[in-house]
mmCIF file of C-alpha atoms in Angstrom:
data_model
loop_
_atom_site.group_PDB
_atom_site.id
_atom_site.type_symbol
_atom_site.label_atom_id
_atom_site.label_comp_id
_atom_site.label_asym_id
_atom_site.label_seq_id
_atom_site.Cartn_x
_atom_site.Cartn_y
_atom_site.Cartn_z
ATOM 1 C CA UNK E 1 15.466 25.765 40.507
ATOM 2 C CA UNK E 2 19.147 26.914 41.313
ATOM 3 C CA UNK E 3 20.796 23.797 39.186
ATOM 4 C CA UNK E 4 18.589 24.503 36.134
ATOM 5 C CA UNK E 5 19.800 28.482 36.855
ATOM 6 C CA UNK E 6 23.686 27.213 36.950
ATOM 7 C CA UNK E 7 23.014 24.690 34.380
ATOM 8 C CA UNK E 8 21.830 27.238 31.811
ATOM 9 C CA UNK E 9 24.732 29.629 32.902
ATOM 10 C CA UNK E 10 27.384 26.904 32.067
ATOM 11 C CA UNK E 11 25.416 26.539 28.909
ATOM 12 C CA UNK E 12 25.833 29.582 27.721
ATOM 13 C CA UNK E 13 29.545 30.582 28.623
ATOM 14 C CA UNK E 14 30.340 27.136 27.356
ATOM 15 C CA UNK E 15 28.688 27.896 23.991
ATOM 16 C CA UNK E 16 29.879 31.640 24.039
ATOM 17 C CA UNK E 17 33.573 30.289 25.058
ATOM 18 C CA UNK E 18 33.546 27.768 22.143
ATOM 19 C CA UNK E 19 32.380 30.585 19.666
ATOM 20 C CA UNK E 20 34.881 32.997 20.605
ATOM 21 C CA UNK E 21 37.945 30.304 20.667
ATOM 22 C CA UNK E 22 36.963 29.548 16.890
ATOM 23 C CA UNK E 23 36.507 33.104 15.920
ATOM 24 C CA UNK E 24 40.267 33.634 17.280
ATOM 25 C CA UNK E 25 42.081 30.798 16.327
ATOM 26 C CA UNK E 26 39.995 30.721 12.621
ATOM 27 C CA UNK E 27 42.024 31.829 9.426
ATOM 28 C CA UNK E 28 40.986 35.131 8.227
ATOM 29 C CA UNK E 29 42.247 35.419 4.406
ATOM 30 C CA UNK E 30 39.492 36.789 2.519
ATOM 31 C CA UNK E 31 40.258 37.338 -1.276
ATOM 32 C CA UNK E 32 38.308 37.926 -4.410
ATOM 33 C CA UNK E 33 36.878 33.877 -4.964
ATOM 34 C CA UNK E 34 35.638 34.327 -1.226
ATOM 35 C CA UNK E 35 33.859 37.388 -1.358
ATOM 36 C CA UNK E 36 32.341 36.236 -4.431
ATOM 37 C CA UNK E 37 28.563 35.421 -4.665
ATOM 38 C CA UNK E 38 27.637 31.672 -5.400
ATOM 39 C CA UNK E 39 24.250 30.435 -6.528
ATOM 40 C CA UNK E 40 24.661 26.616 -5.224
ATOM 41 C CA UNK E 41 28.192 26.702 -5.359
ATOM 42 C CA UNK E 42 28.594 27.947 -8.615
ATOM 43 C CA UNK E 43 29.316 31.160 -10.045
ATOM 44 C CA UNK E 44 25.880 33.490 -10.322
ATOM 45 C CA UNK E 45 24.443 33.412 -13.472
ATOM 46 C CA UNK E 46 22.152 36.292 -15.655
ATOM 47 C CA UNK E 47 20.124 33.965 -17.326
ATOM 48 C CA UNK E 48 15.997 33.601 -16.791
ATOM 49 C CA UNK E 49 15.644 31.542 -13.953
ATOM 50 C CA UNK E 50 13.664 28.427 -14.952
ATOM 51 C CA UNK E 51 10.601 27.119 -13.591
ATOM 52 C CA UNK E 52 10.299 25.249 -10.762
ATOM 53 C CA UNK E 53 10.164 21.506 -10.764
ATOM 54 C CA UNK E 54 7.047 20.417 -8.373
ATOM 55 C CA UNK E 55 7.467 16.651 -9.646
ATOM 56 C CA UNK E 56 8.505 15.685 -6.062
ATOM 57 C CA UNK E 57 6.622 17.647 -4.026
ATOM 58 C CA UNK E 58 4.396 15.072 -3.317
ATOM 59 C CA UNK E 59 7.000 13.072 -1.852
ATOM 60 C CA UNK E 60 8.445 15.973 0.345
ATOM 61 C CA UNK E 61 4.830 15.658 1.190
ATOM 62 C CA UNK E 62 4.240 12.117 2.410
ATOM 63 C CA UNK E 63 7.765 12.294 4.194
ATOM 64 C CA UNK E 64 6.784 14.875 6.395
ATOM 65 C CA UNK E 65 3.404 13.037 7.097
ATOM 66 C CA UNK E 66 5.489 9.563 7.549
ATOM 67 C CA UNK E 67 7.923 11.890 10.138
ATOM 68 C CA UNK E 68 4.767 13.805 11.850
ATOM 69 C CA UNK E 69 2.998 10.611 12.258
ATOM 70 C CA UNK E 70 5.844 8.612 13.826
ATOM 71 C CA UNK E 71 6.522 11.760 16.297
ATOM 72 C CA UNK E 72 2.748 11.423 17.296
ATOM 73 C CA UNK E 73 2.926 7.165 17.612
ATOM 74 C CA UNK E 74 5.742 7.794 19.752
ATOM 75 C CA UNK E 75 3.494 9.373 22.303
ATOM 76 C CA UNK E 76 1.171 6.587 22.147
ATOM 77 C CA UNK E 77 4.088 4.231 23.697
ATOM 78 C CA UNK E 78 3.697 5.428 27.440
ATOM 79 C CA UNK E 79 -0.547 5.685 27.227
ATOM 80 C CA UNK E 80 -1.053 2.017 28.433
ATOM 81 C CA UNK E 81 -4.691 2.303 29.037
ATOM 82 C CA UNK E 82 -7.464 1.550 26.295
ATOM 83 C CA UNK E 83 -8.654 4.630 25.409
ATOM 84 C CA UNK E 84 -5.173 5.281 24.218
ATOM 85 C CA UNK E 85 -4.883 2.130 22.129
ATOM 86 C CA UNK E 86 -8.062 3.400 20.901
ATOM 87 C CA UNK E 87 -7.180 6.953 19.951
ATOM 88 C CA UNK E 88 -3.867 5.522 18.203
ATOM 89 C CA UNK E 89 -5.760 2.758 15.963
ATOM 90 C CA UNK E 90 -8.086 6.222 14.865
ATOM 91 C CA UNK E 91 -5.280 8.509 13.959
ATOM 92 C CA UNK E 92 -3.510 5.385 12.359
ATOM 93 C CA UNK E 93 -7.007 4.602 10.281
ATOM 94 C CA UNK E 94 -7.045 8.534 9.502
ATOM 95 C CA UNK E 95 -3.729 9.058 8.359
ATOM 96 C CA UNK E 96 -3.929 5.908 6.060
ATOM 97 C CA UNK E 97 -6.950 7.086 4.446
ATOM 98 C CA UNK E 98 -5.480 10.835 4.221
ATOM 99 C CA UNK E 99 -2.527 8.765 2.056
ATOM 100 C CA UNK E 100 -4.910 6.656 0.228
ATOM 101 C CA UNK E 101 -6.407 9.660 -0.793
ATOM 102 C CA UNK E 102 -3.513 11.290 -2.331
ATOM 103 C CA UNK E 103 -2.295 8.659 -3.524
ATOM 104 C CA UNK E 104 -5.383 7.587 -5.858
ATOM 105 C CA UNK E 105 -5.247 11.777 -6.757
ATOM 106 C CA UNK E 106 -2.325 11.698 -7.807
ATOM 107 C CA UNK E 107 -2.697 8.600 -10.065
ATOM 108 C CA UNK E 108 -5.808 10.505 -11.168
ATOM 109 C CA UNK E 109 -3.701 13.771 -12.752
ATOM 110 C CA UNK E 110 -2.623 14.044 -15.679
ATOM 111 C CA UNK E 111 1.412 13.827 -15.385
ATOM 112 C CA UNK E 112 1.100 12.108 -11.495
ATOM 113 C CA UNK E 113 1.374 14.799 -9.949
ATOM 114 C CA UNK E 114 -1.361 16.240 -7.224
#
């Protein structure tokens, strides 16, 4: 318990130490372009914002399902018995129906997407 204790200590000045050292040895020059506000790096606008694109939301979708589900297969690697083979082959038959499924929905709407 007393190396995690020093461990996290050391952590923490070493993090605090680093963020002070940049805050001193940074440039501080602030002028009018800096203090500026930006809208994605461009100069804000007054116009009506316009509506949201959802086109790829679907994708954002199935990449955080293809992530989740290679997080969870990863824990599969150290269960050598059967029953874990077993509960992997289910969540692998699950999540390719779940994509099957919105898949064939989305080829169902009217402009692709869900």
């Amino acid at each position: 318990m007393e190396e995690v204790a020093i461990y996290t200590v050391g952590l923490t000045l070493a993090v605090f130490l680093l963020y002070f050292i940049g805050v001193a040895i940074a440039p501080h020059d602030p002028d009018s372009v800096k203090n500026d506000h930006f809208e994605c790096g461009l100069p804000a606008s007054s116009d009506q914002p316009r509506r949201a694109n959802y086109g790829f939301f679907a994708y954002a979708i199935f990449f955080v399902v293809a992530d989740m589900t290679g997080l969870f297969f990863a824990l599969f690697v150290y269960d050598l018995d059967r029953r874990g083979t077993t509960v992997a082959a289910l969540f692998a038959l699950l999540v390719a129906v779940a994509v099957s499924l919105a898949m064939w929905q989305m080829q169902r709407s009217p402009k692709g997407n869900a």
